[in-house]
């Protein structure tokens, strides 16, 4: 991510919110009949019109993250003035063109625009559905000819925003020398303005130009015009998306407030779970759009020179990705708001109608979601298997450092070292295995990491770990996932070790940590029970004090690979007289103890991945109690957030996408428009999942606690993986119904694996329904959730 000054961005956002709150923007929008020039100058005075304009061109040079924050607040407030149409498009285009030799017109227009002295629109579109300035425009395109030292324009421009009431337009025209850009003043002879209003009242127009004579000094540019216009359009779409994100967030916030106060059947509407989940799903689209926007802006602003600057194709791909998601988010959020407000939501007097009409306008202008999904599908690089294996093979080294200052090592070097190590040491036949491996299958790899000293990346050095910073932990896990390293039975490493380091005694750490590191002790988790799945606080497995022991009786289920484990860390009920979360303790149990039996559970995929574990009067030393008696609930919750972060990793979705492309290429499906449209939608889902994951991964890198918003990531990751799996089954035809371990044709694609694995993932680490409940209660603040 780019080095954005987030504190400054929030100051700008607060300032924008304060400025907008001084007027009733919603009422202004209801009565607006054009741009209020006095208010437009006020907007210019606070710096918004020049915010993204470079300082060298007379602007503030604060960049697009700052501009996006302002426009998002404008969308929330329903500012009637078209900031994108009158403030972003023209300013961006003027900064992208080179001034004509000896002409001051470009600089004059830019200066007037930034100060609010002149309102300028961009007239570029010549046919419906046009996304780029260079697309064929048909018979209505504006042409230019030279006559007696002046220029004559003829043709039509459509869907121009802002419309009537501006000072002039930047107009593209095609001539013998290519496409040129002119400044055409309002009221020029030969110019007819046909105004119309957009769905939300935004003024727009069609321009008819018939033999309009334009003086030579009105010529702004003759070189690179089409590229400059396309650049301006794409940044306009990004800012338009910020506006839709703002309107969606506000209309959903208004809806939450309404549901918390409106009562039906003696209950607040907010207490109905069906409504809670619909709101969470709408919010999820908004937050995906927000993550995608921030990711795009960071990618576009990360360039430090012309060599690293994103290509035009990259810019188009990012803009279309963001616009497609934001259009969906804005429409779904405002449409749902009307539904949840009931009959009053369908009236003009209800504020949600303002937001809905605004969403209709913005989602259709500058290309709708379908058009941008198709452009994304056509331009984005197709996913393919990782291409750096050959490089890693060339760089394989005989020995690797057991210890180093990993956190001081440049991240690129650290990742390259990991790739070389995986290539040299990890068994090739175990790459991207689509099922959980048993201890006997993966133990040699575990021992390899143990001998290397890399088995516990997150543990402190004094306990035998690598002491990686959060940023390096993320890198380690991402590189392992990218290479297809299978997950070993790692509950001891990932969960128990950190718990003992934080909550255990010196004696417990000395007794248990070495066995985890060496692989001598293999640990399973004992949380879930038959009647206490996602509701862990309802567990009933009981431990009763008996002298220096605890007597454990009960059952645990869904314990991953517990049949291979030597030990289990588990939650047990030690007090039935207090509220259910308060009477739970955290206990360590040797699974060789008398009274323990295990029954493997075969899943629908045919694998024995889980176990039921039964405890019949099992004696466990009190010394195996971690933390205080009845204090286990807080200990168990300590690492759930980090676990859910990696449940939300895009690795599974990305790998499934690679498999889909592999099968599609073999079958010639990439020439099928219906298939490619569906595929483009899923590619967008995966790209936006990656953007959302980066947001939370950056929190970990910065050492910040993971918030309850993380629930959205887990939901979207698992459900995107499931949708991809369903498509893979579809295109695999008969192979979509073969035995789980059989590959597609003679290849390594296991057609059923992504879908079946995704089904399981929607249940583990708290079901997706529970995640929606968490978000509804802890983030949205819905009463009764």
XYZ file of C-alpha atoms in Angstrom:
785
model
C 0.000 0.000 0.000
C 1.148 3.553 -0.594
C 2.399 5.790 2.166
C -0.841 7.652 2.706
C -1.024 10.047 5.641
C -4.177 8.575 7.145
C -4.298 11.139 9.928
C -4.325 13.952 7.353
C -7.002 12.186 5.312
C -9.223 11.930 8.395
C -8.680 15.610 9.161
C -9.760 16.434 5.610
C -12.774 14.155 5.985
C -13.786 15.819 9.276
C -13.391 19.242 7.702
C -15.560 18.223 4.740
C -18.222 16.835 7.042
C -18.241 20.056 9.040
C -18.521 22.229 5.917
C -21.366 20.182 4.500
C -23.276 20.139 7.787
C -23.621 23.922 7.804
C -26.330 23.664 5.143
C -29.193 21.203 4.809
C -27.831 19.458 1.726
C -30.777 17.084 1.426
C -33.223 19.975 1.280
C -30.951 21.826 -1.139
C -30.999 18.759 -3.376
C -34.782 18.599 -3.319
C -35.091 22.198 -4.499
C -31.936 22.539 -6.610
C -32.369 23.708 -10.199
C -28.706 23.930 -11.145
C -25.368 24.813 -9.615
C -25.488 27.542 -6.958
C -22.548 29.688 -8.074
C -22.113 31.382 -4.709
C -21.964 28.032 -2.971
C -19.667 26.724 -5.707
C -17.206 29.493 -4.872
C -17.470 28.515 -1.201
C -16.569 24.976 -2.232
C -13.596 26.347 -4.145
C -12.528 28.446 -1.151
C -12.185 25.346 1.054
C -9.885 23.866 -1.577
C -11.954 20.998 -2.931
C -11.766 21.959 -6.607
C -7.993 22.085 -6.576
C -7.387 19.278 -4.101
C -6.189 16.721 -6.656
C -4.573 19.296 -8.955
C -0.750 19.301 -8.642
C 0.805 22.266 -6.883
C 2.772 23.001 -10.046
C -0.559 23.634 -11.792
C -1.960 25.854 -9.052
C -3.724 23.227 -6.958
C -3.210 21.815 -3.476
C -1.631 18.573 -4.651
C -3.159 16.525 -1.817
C -3.832 13.548 -4.055
C -6.711 11.250 -4.812
C -7.080 9.678 -1.372
C -7.921 13.125 -0.007
C -10.267 13.877 -2.893
C -12.024 10.547 -2.379
C -12.589 11.329 1.298
C -14.215 14.654 0.409
C -16.429 13.171 -2.295
C -17.500 10.306 -0.063
C -18.719 12.853 2.482
C -20.485 14.739 -0.320
C -22.294 11.513 -1.198
C -23.281 10.974 2.413
C -24.652 14.499 2.708
C -26.262 14.495 -0.781
C -24.494 17.621 -1.985
C -26.453 18.649 -5.108
C -23.486 20.207 -6.915
C -21.881 17.642 -9.304
C -18.361 17.554 -7.887
C -17.229 14.813 -10.246
C -18.744 16.320 -13.379
C -17.814 19.949 -12.713
C -14.824 19.531 -10.431
C -12.916 16.350 -11.280
C -13.260 15.550 -14.986
C -12.287 18.930 -16.427
C -9.537 19.580 -13.878
C -7.971 16.168 -14.418
C -8.081 16.489 -18.188
C -6.509 19.957 -18.114
C -3.638 18.684 -15.971
C -3.054 15.747 -18.350
C -2.604 17.771 -21.560
C 0.331 19.885 -22.603
C -0.507 23.530 -23.241
C -0.348 24.682 -26.830
C 2.827 26.653 -27.562
C 2.317 30.338 -26.839
C -1.163 29.777 -25.371
C -2.151 30.516 -21.784
C -5.667 29.134 -22.194
C -5.069 25.825 -20.429
C -3.520 27.470 -17.381
C -6.214 30.155 -17.302
C -9.012 27.613 -17.401
C -7.368 25.494 -14.727
C -6.865 28.471 -12.467
C -10.456 29.653 -12.952
C -11.722 26.146 -12.282
C -9.768 25.801 -9.023
C -10.999 29.180 -7.744
C -14.598 28.578 -8.765
C -14.579 31.558 -11.112
C -15.556 29.383 -14.041
C -17.667 26.206 -14.247
C -16.486 23.879 -17.001
C -17.863 20.562 -18.200
C -16.337 17.818 -20.300
C -18.173 16.914 -23.519
C -16.704 13.662 -24.814
C -19.461 11.061 -25.184
C -21.072 10.532 -28.566
C -23.116 7.357 -28.209
C -24.824 5.391 -25.439
C -22.676 2.850 -23.651
C -19.405 4.463 -24.730
C -16.636 3.886 -22.169
C -13.567 5.306 -23.894
C -13.022 8.441 -25.911
C -11.566 6.562 -28.868
C -14.459 4.167 -29.372
C -16.290 4.428 -32.711
C -18.964 7.068 -32.310
C -21.081 6.603 -35.453
C -22.663 9.451 -37.357
C -23.096 11.792 -34.396
C -19.434 12.292 -33.565
C -18.091 15.845 -33.539
C -15.805 16.633 -36.459
C -13.493 19.573 -36.969
C -12.327 21.301 -40.132
C -10.072 24.286 -40.641
C -11.495 27.427 -42.255
C -9.678 30.741 -42.651
C -7.522 30.414 -39.536
C -10.394 29.186 -37.366
C -12.004 25.812 -36.671
C -15.502 24.672 -37.554
C -17.165 22.049 -35.360
C -20.117 19.861 -36.326
C -21.750 16.981 -34.519
C -23.268 16.004 -31.198
C -22.153 15.236 -27.648
C -24.421 13.323 -25.339
C -24.992 12.917 -21.593
C -22.842 15.890 -20.689
C -22.613 16.736 -16.979
C -22.878 19.472 -15.871
C -25.464 20.674 -18.371
C -26.952 24.089 -19.000
C -25.755 26.957 -16.804
C -21.999 26.383 -17.133
C -19.467 28.759 -18.659
C -18.257 26.323 -21.284
C -17.197 22.805 -22.163
C -14.022 20.978 -23.088
C -15.001 19.349 -26.383
C -13.203 16.593 -28.284
C -13.390 16.707 -32.089
C -12.000 14.439 -34.812
C -10.192 15.883 -37.796
C -7.576 15.015 -40.380
C -4.819 15.460 -37.794
C -6.507 13.186 -35.264
C -8.513 14.124 -32.190
C -8.176 17.672 -30.850
C -9.500 19.328 -27.698
C -11.249 22.702 -27.737
C -12.794 25.042 -25.226
C -16.291 25.862 -26.420
C -17.970 28.715 -24.584
C -21.616 28.518 -23.626
C -23.759 30.600 -25.962
C -21.402 30.189 -28.916
C -23.176 30.564 -32.289
C -24.108 27.168 -33.700
C -24.300 25.533 -30.268
C -27.666 24.206 -29.101
C -28.021 22.950 -25.546
C -30.794 20.450 -24.886
C -30.955 20.207 -21.100
C -32.410 17.340 -19.135
C -32.294 16.211 -15.538
C -30.803 12.975 -14.263
C -32.782 10.716 -11.916
C -31.633 12.715 -8.873
C -32.069 16.141 -10.465
C -28.442 16.559 -11.527
C -28.404 18.900 -14.558
C -27.242 17.250 -17.782
C -27.587 18.009 -21.468
C -27.003 16.934 -25.028
C -24.986 19.345 -27.156
C -25.810 19.839 -30.836
C -23.057 21.659 -32.695
C -23.808 22.917 -36.176
C -21.128 24.862 -38.046
C -19.856 26.414 -34.830
C -16.857 28.593 -35.635
C -14.207 28.347 -32.936
C -11.263 30.764 -32.896
C -7.752 29.353 -33.190
C -6.915 30.344 -29.618
C -9.677 28.001 -28.356
C -7.554 24.995 -29.342
C -6.249 23.364 -26.165
C -4.423 20.260 -27.429
C -3.761 18.222 -30.542
C -1.510 15.489 -29.120
C -2.463 12.670 -26.786
C -6.023 13.900 -26.393
C -7.737 10.518 -26.352
C -5.364 9.116 -23.727
C -5.779 12.226 -21.584
C -9.575 12.038 -21.766
C -9.560 8.338 -20.886
C -7.281 9.097 -17.940
C -9.667 11.785 -16.699
C -12.671 9.494 -17.162
C -11.128 6.708 -15.114
C -10.209 8.996 -12.236
C -13.711 10.400 -12.504
C -15.082 6.886 -12.136
C -12.969 6.297 -9.054
C -14.271 9.503 -7.481
C -17.794 8.662 -8.613
C -17.363 5.365 -6.770
C -16.339 7.239 -3.628
C -19.589 9.195 -3.912
C -21.600 5.977 -4.205
C -19.780 4.494 -1.219
C -20.698 7.581 0.784
C -24.365 7.510 -0.181
C -24.563 3.773 0.520
C -22.994 4.098 3.948
C -25.319 6.901 4.941
C -28.534 5.349 3.673
C -27.692 2.139 5.525
C -26.906 4.089 8.703
C -30.271 5.835 8.386
C -31.931 2.462 7.892
C -30.312 1.012 11.024
C -31.609 3.971 13.028
C -35.087 3.460 11.574
C -35.139 -0.273 12.316
C -34.050 0.369 15.903
C -37.062 2.625 16.501
C -39.809 1.156 14.297
C -41.795 -1.618 15.984
C -43.789 -4.436 14.439
C -45.544 -7.265 16.267
C -44.401 -5.789 19.556
C -40.682 -5.896 18.635
C -38.242 -3.477 17.023
C -37.700 -4.347 13.374
C -33.991 -4.575 14.139
C -34.588 -7.751 16.146
C -35.626 -9.782 13.083
C -32.663 -11.867 11.978
C -33.743 -11.963 8.336
C -33.500 -8.161 8.180
C -30.207 -8.146 10.071
C -28.610 -10.516 7.564
C -29.912 -8.553 4.573
C -28.347 -5.410 6.002
C -25.038 -7.154 6.636
C -24.934 -8.408 3.053
C -25.596 -4.889 1.760
C -22.877 -3.475 4.010
C -20.501 -6.162 2.753
C -20.870 -4.873 -0.812
C -20.151 -1.333 0.380
C -17.035 -2.346 2.299
C -15.799 -4.407 -0.633
C -16.187 -1.315 -2.804
C -14.347 0.804 -0.243
C -11.475 -1.683 -0.011
C -11.299 -1.928 -3.787
C -11.218 1.869 -4.115
C -8.414 2.277 -1.597
C -6.457 -0.531 -3.244
C -6.848 1.095 -6.668
C -5.854 4.554 -5.458
C -2.809 3.152 -3.690
C -1.755 1.193 -6.757
C -2.097 4.256 -8.975
C -0.248 6.548 -6.575
C 2.594 4.158 -5.675
C 4.612 5.081 -8.781
C 7.675 7.171 -8.042
C 8.765 7.650 -11.640
C 7.748 7.000 -15.227
C 9.269 3.519 -15.144
C 7.041 2.320 -12.290
C 3.956 4.282 -13.342
C 0.915 2.060 -13.933
C 0.033 1.489 -17.564
C -3.163 2.808 -19.108
C -4.489 -0.745 -19.105
C -3.846 -1.076 -15.374
C -5.708 2.175 -14.756
C -8.674 1.023 -16.842
C -8.804 -2.348 -15.102
C -8.749 -0.738 -11.663
C -11.361 1.889 -12.537
C -13.736 -0.677 -14.011
C -13.285 -3.021 -11.069
C -14.115 -0.282 -8.575
C -17.008 1.187 -10.572
C -18.640 -2.215 -11.055
C -18.558 -2.946 -7.315
C -19.538 0.556 -6.204
C -22.490 0.660 -8.606
C -23.744 -2.621 -7.224
C -23.214 -1.464 -3.648
C -24.967 1.864 -4.137
C -27.996 0.382 -5.853
C -28.370 -2.562 -3.487
C -27.991 -0.437 -0.364
C -30.481 2.231 -1.414
C -32.929 -0.313 -2.827
C -32.815 -2.290 0.435
C -33.309 0.919 2.412
C -36.581 1.556 0.597
C -37.736 -1.985 1.262
C -36.884 -1.862 4.969
C -38.519 1.532 5.433
C -41.741 0.106 4.047
C -44.342 2.318 2.384
C -42.796 5.555 3.667
C -39.583 4.647 1.866
C -41.405 4.782 -1.449
C -42.379 8.416 -0.974
C -40.497 11.467 -2.142
C -40.560 13.016 1.321
C -38.484 10.170 2.777
C -34.773 10.852 2.534
C -33.962 7.340 1.328
C -35.586 8.277 -1.987
C -32.878 10.922 -2.500
C -30.184 8.296 -2.094
C -31.905 5.797 -4.350
C -32.281 8.322 -7.176
C -28.692 9.428 -6.694
C -27.564 5.802 -6.967
C -29.588 5.366 -10.170
C -27.851 8.381 -11.700
C -24.311 7.554 -10.624
C -24.455 3.843 -11.396
C -25.507 4.507 -15.003
C -23.326 7.524 -15.812
C -19.796 6.865 -17.175
C -20.680 3.212 -17.730
C -22.857 0.862 -15.724
C -21.797 -2.183 -13.722
C -22.292 -4.617 -16.603
C -20.222 -2.552 -19.016
C -17.389 -2.212 -16.534
C -17.495 -5.884 -15.598
C -17.087 -6.709 -19.281
C -14.235 -4.218 -19.696
C -12.529 -5.678 -16.648
C -12.901 -9.196 -18.037
C -11.462 -8.139 -21.374
C -8.473 -6.187 -20.025
C -7.437 -7.824 -16.750
C -4.621 -10.352 -16.886
C -5.919 -13.895 -16.748
C -4.786 -15.752 -13.641
C -2.181 -18.392 -14.205
C -0.065 -20.659 -12.045
C 2.834 -18.867 -10.313
C 5.599 -18.164 -12.793
C 8.554 -17.713 -10.467
C 9.251 -21.409 -9.851
C 11.845 -21.527 -12.618
C 13.603 -18.565 -11.071
C 13.452 -20.208 -7.667
C 14.930 -23.385 -9.140
C 17.824 -21.441 -10.631
C 18.461 -19.818 -7.256
C 18.216 -22.943 -5.067
C 20.895 -22.963 -2.427
C 22.248 -25.886 -0.459
C 21.924 -24.272 2.944
C 19.582 -21.705 4.410
C 20.210 -19.542 7.477
C 18.636 -20.928 10.625
C 18.685 -17.523 12.212
C 18.875 -13.947 11.001
C 17.415 -10.534 11.661
C 14.355 -11.418 9.621
C 12.514 -8.227 10.423
C 15.399 -6.041 9.234
C 15.676 -7.981 5.972
C 13.920 -6.216 3.041
C 10.578 -7.880 2.503
C 11.306 -8.745 -1.120
C 14.499 -10.521 -0.060
C 12.680 -12.348 2.725
C 9.975 -13.539 0.357
C 12.558 -14.643 -2.222
C 14.386 -16.639 0.460
C 11.145 -18.364 1.416
C 10.379 -19.233 -2.198
C 13.822 -20.785 -2.651
C 13.434 -22.736 0.567
C 10.015 -24.089 -0.348
C 11.242 -25.079 -3.785
C 14.276 -26.841 -2.356
C 12.718 -28.537 0.650
C 8.955 -28.944 0.222
C 7.783 -32.214 -1.402
C 6.575 -31.397 -4.910
C 3.846 -34.051 -4.852
C 2.197 -32.325 -1.867
C 1.751 -28.941 -3.522
C -1.833 -27.610 -3.605
C -3.274 -30.801 -2.124
C -7.041 -30.121 -1.949
C -7.634 -31.913 1.375
C -6.148 -31.847 4.864
C -3.146 -34.147 5.203
C -2.761 -36.523 8.114
C 0.282 -36.437 10.348
C 1.828 -39.423 8.595
C 1.650 -37.593 5.255
C 3.095 -34.272 6.371
C 5.289 -35.046 9.400
C 8.539 -35.079 7.392
C 7.860 -31.480 6.300
C 7.096 -30.547 9.907
C 10.432 -32.040 10.966
C 12.190 -30.158 8.154
C 10.843 -26.836 9.397
C 11.688 -27.801 12.966
C 15.317 -28.596 12.107
C 15.527 -25.349 10.167
C 14.239 -23.367 13.150
C 11.360 -21.997 11.058
C 8.544 -24.034 12.569
C 7.165 -21.225 14.766
C 7.326 -17.930 12.838
C 5.334 -15.933 15.394
C 6.913 -17.204 18.612
C 9.537 -15.152 20.482
C 13.152 -16.208 20.105
C 13.469 -17.144 23.762
C 10.842 -19.815 23.201
C 12.355 -21.163 20.000
C 10.510 -19.074 17.437
C 11.545 -16.773 14.601
C 10.090 -13.692 16.324
C 8.680 -12.413 13.042
C 6.912 -9.082 13.092
C 3.263 -9.109 11.998
C 4.353 -7.944 8.549
C 6.824 -10.806 8.189
C 4.282 -13.313 9.516
C 1.907 -12.229 6.789
C 4.681 -12.613 4.209
C 5.596 -16.088 5.497
C 2.005 -17.325 5.334
C 1.298 -15.730 1.956
C 4.384 -17.259 0.360
C 3.563 -20.675 1.795
C 0.030 -20.389 0.447
C 1.244 -19.191 -2.924
C 3.594 -22.158 -3.286
C 0.873 -24.567 -2.250
C 2.393 -25.701 1.047
C -0.107 -27.912 2.829
C -1.202 -27.012 6.319
C 0.357 -29.372 8.826
C -1.452 -30.249 12.093
C -0.523 -26.873 13.557
C -2.965 -26.231 16.383
C -0.116 -26.422 18.848
C 1.918 -23.898 16.888
C -0.806 -21.455 15.941
C -3.053 -21.551 18.984
C -1.663 -23.334 22.029
C 1.892 -22.013 21.841
C 0.868 -18.333 21.858
C -1.646 -19.064 24.629
C 0.996 -20.690 26.822
C 3.461 -17.896 26.136
C 0.867 -15.338 27.186
C -1.114 -17.119 29.914
C 0.891 -20.195 30.943
C 3.264 -20.698 33.855
C 7.022 -21.114 33.493
C 6.592 -24.785 34.306
C 3.925 -25.227 31.614
C 6.022 -23.486 28.983
C 9.064 -25.618 29.853
C 6.980 -28.808 29.767
C 4.908 -28.277 26.615
C 6.602 -25.846 24.214
C 9.618 -28.033 23.249
C 7.339 -30.902 22.204
C 5.345 -28.591 19.965
C 8.493 -27.326 18.268
C 9.960 -30.790 17.700
C 6.741 -32.481 16.598
C 6.957 -34.954 19.445
C 3.607 -33.635 20.692
C 0.792 -33.173 18.184
C -2.076 -31.096 19.528
C -5.764 -30.998 18.671
C -8.337 -28.389 19.616
C -11.272 -29.318 21.843
C -13.747 -26.460 21.623
C -16.892 -27.578 19.790
C -19.481 -29.991 21.170
C -22.549 -31.619 19.599
C -24.881 -28.934 20.957
C -22.312 -26.140 21.144
C -20.875 -25.531 17.701
C -20.505 -21.820 17.013
C -22.019 -21.124 20.459
C -18.960 -22.152 22.448
C -20.306 -20.638 25.635
C -22.997 -23.340 25.674
C -20.516 -26.201 26.098
C -21.289 -28.904 28.668
C -18.128 -31.051 28.857
C -17.505 -30.895 32.596
C -14.415 -30.890 34.793
C -14.900 -31.389 38.535
C -12.159 -30.684 41.085
C -10.967 -33.769 42.970
C -7.937 -32.971 45.100
C -5.032 -32.137 42.815
C -6.884 -33.389 39.715
C -9.822 -32.415 37.572
C -12.192 -35.188 36.495
C -13.325 -34.588 32.900
C -16.535 -36.100 31.570
C -18.204 -35.294 28.278
C -17.618 -35.087 24.564
C -15.851 -32.923 22.005
C -16.535 -33.021 18.297
C -15.275 -31.517 15.032
C -11.730 -31.782 16.403
C -9.541 -31.504 13.313
C -7.279 -34.555 12.868
C -7.626 -35.458 16.532
C -7.074 -39.107 15.604
C -3.434 -38.182 14.908
C -2.968 -36.040 18.013
C -1.130 -36.908 21.191
C -2.646 -34.080 23.247
C -5.666 -31.771 23.275
C -6.210 -28.271 24.609
C -9.848 -27.898 25.507
C -12.534 -25.796 27.093
C -14.371 -27.394 29.990
C -17.199 -26.249 32.238
C -15.997 -25.880 35.814
C -18.842 -23.846 37.309
C -22.534 -24.264 36.508
C -23.763 -21.611 38.931
C -22.569 -18.529 37.047
C -23.389 -17.131 33.609
C -22.245 -19.539 30.962
C -19.179 -17.607 29.742
C -17.882 -17.184 33.281
C -17.753 -20.871 34.266
C -15.314 -22.128 31.627
C -11.692 -23.206 32.093
C -8.840 -23.935 29.676
C -7.282 -27.378 30.160
C -4.441 -29.419 28.627
C -5.044 -33.154 28.285
C -2.803 -36.078 27.339
C -4.907 -38.147 24.935
C -3.208 -41.343 26.153
C -4.976 -40.909 29.499
C -7.379 -43.688 30.584
C -11.019 -43.014 29.784
C -10.477 -41.312 26.407
C -11.782 -42.739 23.163
C -11.849 -41.299 19.674
C -14.074 -41.847 16.664
C -12.985 -40.405 13.327
C -15.711 -38.636 11.325
C -15.730 -39.219 7.603
C -16.853 -36.093 5.785
C -18.920 -35.985 2.608
C -15.647 -35.562 0.734
C -14.631 -39.034 1.876
C -11.856 -37.848 4.187
C -11.545 -38.558 7.886
C -10.707 -34.984 8.747
C -12.457 -34.687 12.130
C -12.977 -36.662 15.278
C -15.346 -37.098 18.118
C -13.451 -37.420 21.380
C -15.151 -38.940 24.450
C -14.035 -38.371 28.049
C -15.200 -40.822 30.715
C -13.996 -39.808 34.172
C -10.597 -38.723 32.810
C -8.139 -37.519 35.432
C -6.134 -34.440 34.462
C -3.608 -32.834 36.823
C -4.600 -29.389 38.019
C -1.140 -28.300 36.882
C -2.522 -28.611 33.331
C -4.996 -25.797 33.939
C -3.931 -22.726 31.922
C -4.709 -19.459 33.651
C -7.096 -19.193 36.541
C -9.998 -21.531 37.179
C -13.112 -20.317 35.303
C -11.043 -17.875 33.218
C -10.892 -19.949 30.031
C -13.363 -17.945 27.965
C -11.103 -14.931 27.626
C -8.135 -17.173 26.819
C -10.030 -19.029 24.082
C -11.164 -15.821 22.384
C -7.666 -14.357 22.317
C -6.696 -15.828 18.946
C -10.026 -16.195 17.164
C -9.535 -12.939 15.266
C -6.198 -14.013 13.824
C -7.685 -17.397 12.888
C -10.529 -15.674 11.050
C -8.095 -13.445 9.188
C -6.601 -16.481 7.523
C -10.018 -18.046 7.027
C -10.494 -14.935 4.888
C -7.321 -15.386 2.880
C -7.869 -15.141 -0.888
C -5.570 -18.137 -1.498
C -8.372 -20.661 -1.983
C -10.385 -18.425 -4.298
C -7.309 -17.515 -6.328
C -6.290 -21.142 -6.743
C -9.820 -22.138 -7.771
C -9.775 -19.327 -10.335
C -6.536 -20.702 -11.779
C -8.160 -24.124 -12.079
C -11.226 -22.668 -13.794
C -9.046 -20.931 -16.368
C -7.092 -24.137 -16.955
C -10.241 -26.154 -17.701
C -11.810 -23.298 -19.681
C -8.763 -23.070 -21.942
C -8.854 -26.814 -22.593
C -12.550 -26.693 -23.496
C -12.489 -23.442 -25.497
C -14.930 -21.758 -23.133
C -13.102 -18.423 -23.155
C -14.762 -17.708 -26.507
C -18.240 -18.102 -25.001
C -19.637 -14.636 -24.067
C -22.068 -16.030 -21.473
C -19.298 -17.943 -19.747
C -16.803 -15.079 -19.836
C -19.371 -12.685 -18.365
C -19.978 -15.022 -15.430
C -16.244 -15.548 -15.087
C -15.614 -11.795 -15.088
C -18.056 -11.396 -12.214
C -16.217 -14.022 -10.164
C -12.859 -12.501 -11.051
C -14.137 -9.200 -9.669
C -15.324 -10.983 -6.539
C -11.860 -12.482 -6.062
C -10.037 -9.217 -6.757
C -12.197 -7.360 -4.241
C -11.690 -10.160 -1.706
C -7.945 -9.644 -2.094
C -8.353 -5.898 -1.547
C -10.420 -6.447 1.612
C -7.902 -8.993 2.926
C -5.106 -6.453 2.478
C -6.984 -3.955 4.646
C -7.023 -6.352 7.599
C -3.539 -7.691 6.886
C -2.265 -4.115 7.041
C -3.842 -3.815 10.492
C -1.858 -6.850 11.613
C 1.291 -5.434 10.042
C 0.774 -2.212 11.978
C 0.213 -4.114 15.219
C -3.411 -2.985 15.495
C -6.101 -5.275 16.938
C -8.440 -6.899 14.453
C -11.955 -5.390 14.704
C -15.306 -7.217 14.504
C -15.581 -6.001 10.898
C -13.324 -8.983 10.180
C -16.490 -11.093 10.053
C -17.221 -9.669 6.584
C -13.902 -10.971 5.282
C -14.594 -14.505 6.463
C -18.062 -14.465 4.908
C -16.967 -13.102 1.546
C -13.886 -15.340 1.264
C -15.736 -18.566 1.911
C -18.788 -17.722 -0.161
C -16.671 -16.494 -3.085
C -14.726 -19.762 -2.918
C -18.030 -21.638 -2.969
C -19.287 -19.740 -6.048
C -16.017 -20.451 -7.842
C -16.272 -24.103 -6.900
C -19.787 -24.287 -8.328
C -18.557 -22.862 -11.648
C -15.667 -25.342 -11.748
C -18.109 -28.219 -11.272
C -20.291 -26.834 -14.043
C -17.531 -26.571 -16.645
C -15.989 -29.913 -15.667
C -19.174 -31.560 -16.958
C -19.076 -35.301 -16.062
C -15.929 -34.780 -14.020
C -18.020 -32.539 -11.782
C -19.528 -35.693 -10.307
C -16.595 -38.077 -10.002
C -15.025 -39.346 -6.802
C -13.392 -36.550 -4.812
C -9.774 -37.575 -5.356
C -10.045 -38.013 -9.103
C -8.636 -35.189 -11.189
C -10.181 -33.598 -14.267
C -9.090 -35.602 -17.298
C -5.423 -36.373 -16.904
C -4.674 -33.113 -15.119
C -4.339 -32.128 -11.488
C -7.629 -30.255 -11.248
C -9.881 -31.762 -8.581
C -13.203 -30.434 -9.781
C -15.184 -31.090 -6.605
C -12.584 -30.016 -4.053
C -13.086 -26.205 -4.052
C -16.863 -26.460 -3.709
C -16.831 -29.083 -0.986
C -14.016 -27.413 0.943
C -15.800 -24.074 0.732
C -18.962 -25.606 2.158
C -16.965 -26.681 5.181
C -15.264 -23.305 5.507
C -18.603 -21.495 5.735
C -19.191 -23.467 8.950
C -15.792 -23.482 10.678
C -14.409 -20.644 12.827
C -17.974 -19.553 13.501
C -20.590 -20.149 10.809
C -21.233 -17.410 8.309
C -24.657 -16.910 9.871
C -22.984 -16.324 13.241
C -20.542 -13.907 11.579
C -23.514 -11.962 10.241
C -25.016 -11.886 13.718
C -21.744 -10.600 15.167
C -21.547 -7.820 12.601
C -25.209 -6.852 13.040
C -24.756 -6.514 16.782
C -21.219 -5.241 17.267
C -20.776 -3.052 14.185
C -24.209 -1.989 12.977
C -25.621 -1.700 16.490
C -28.939 -3.314 15.636
C -31.064 -3.705 18.750
C -31.977 -7.279 19.501
C -29.208 -8.731 17.352
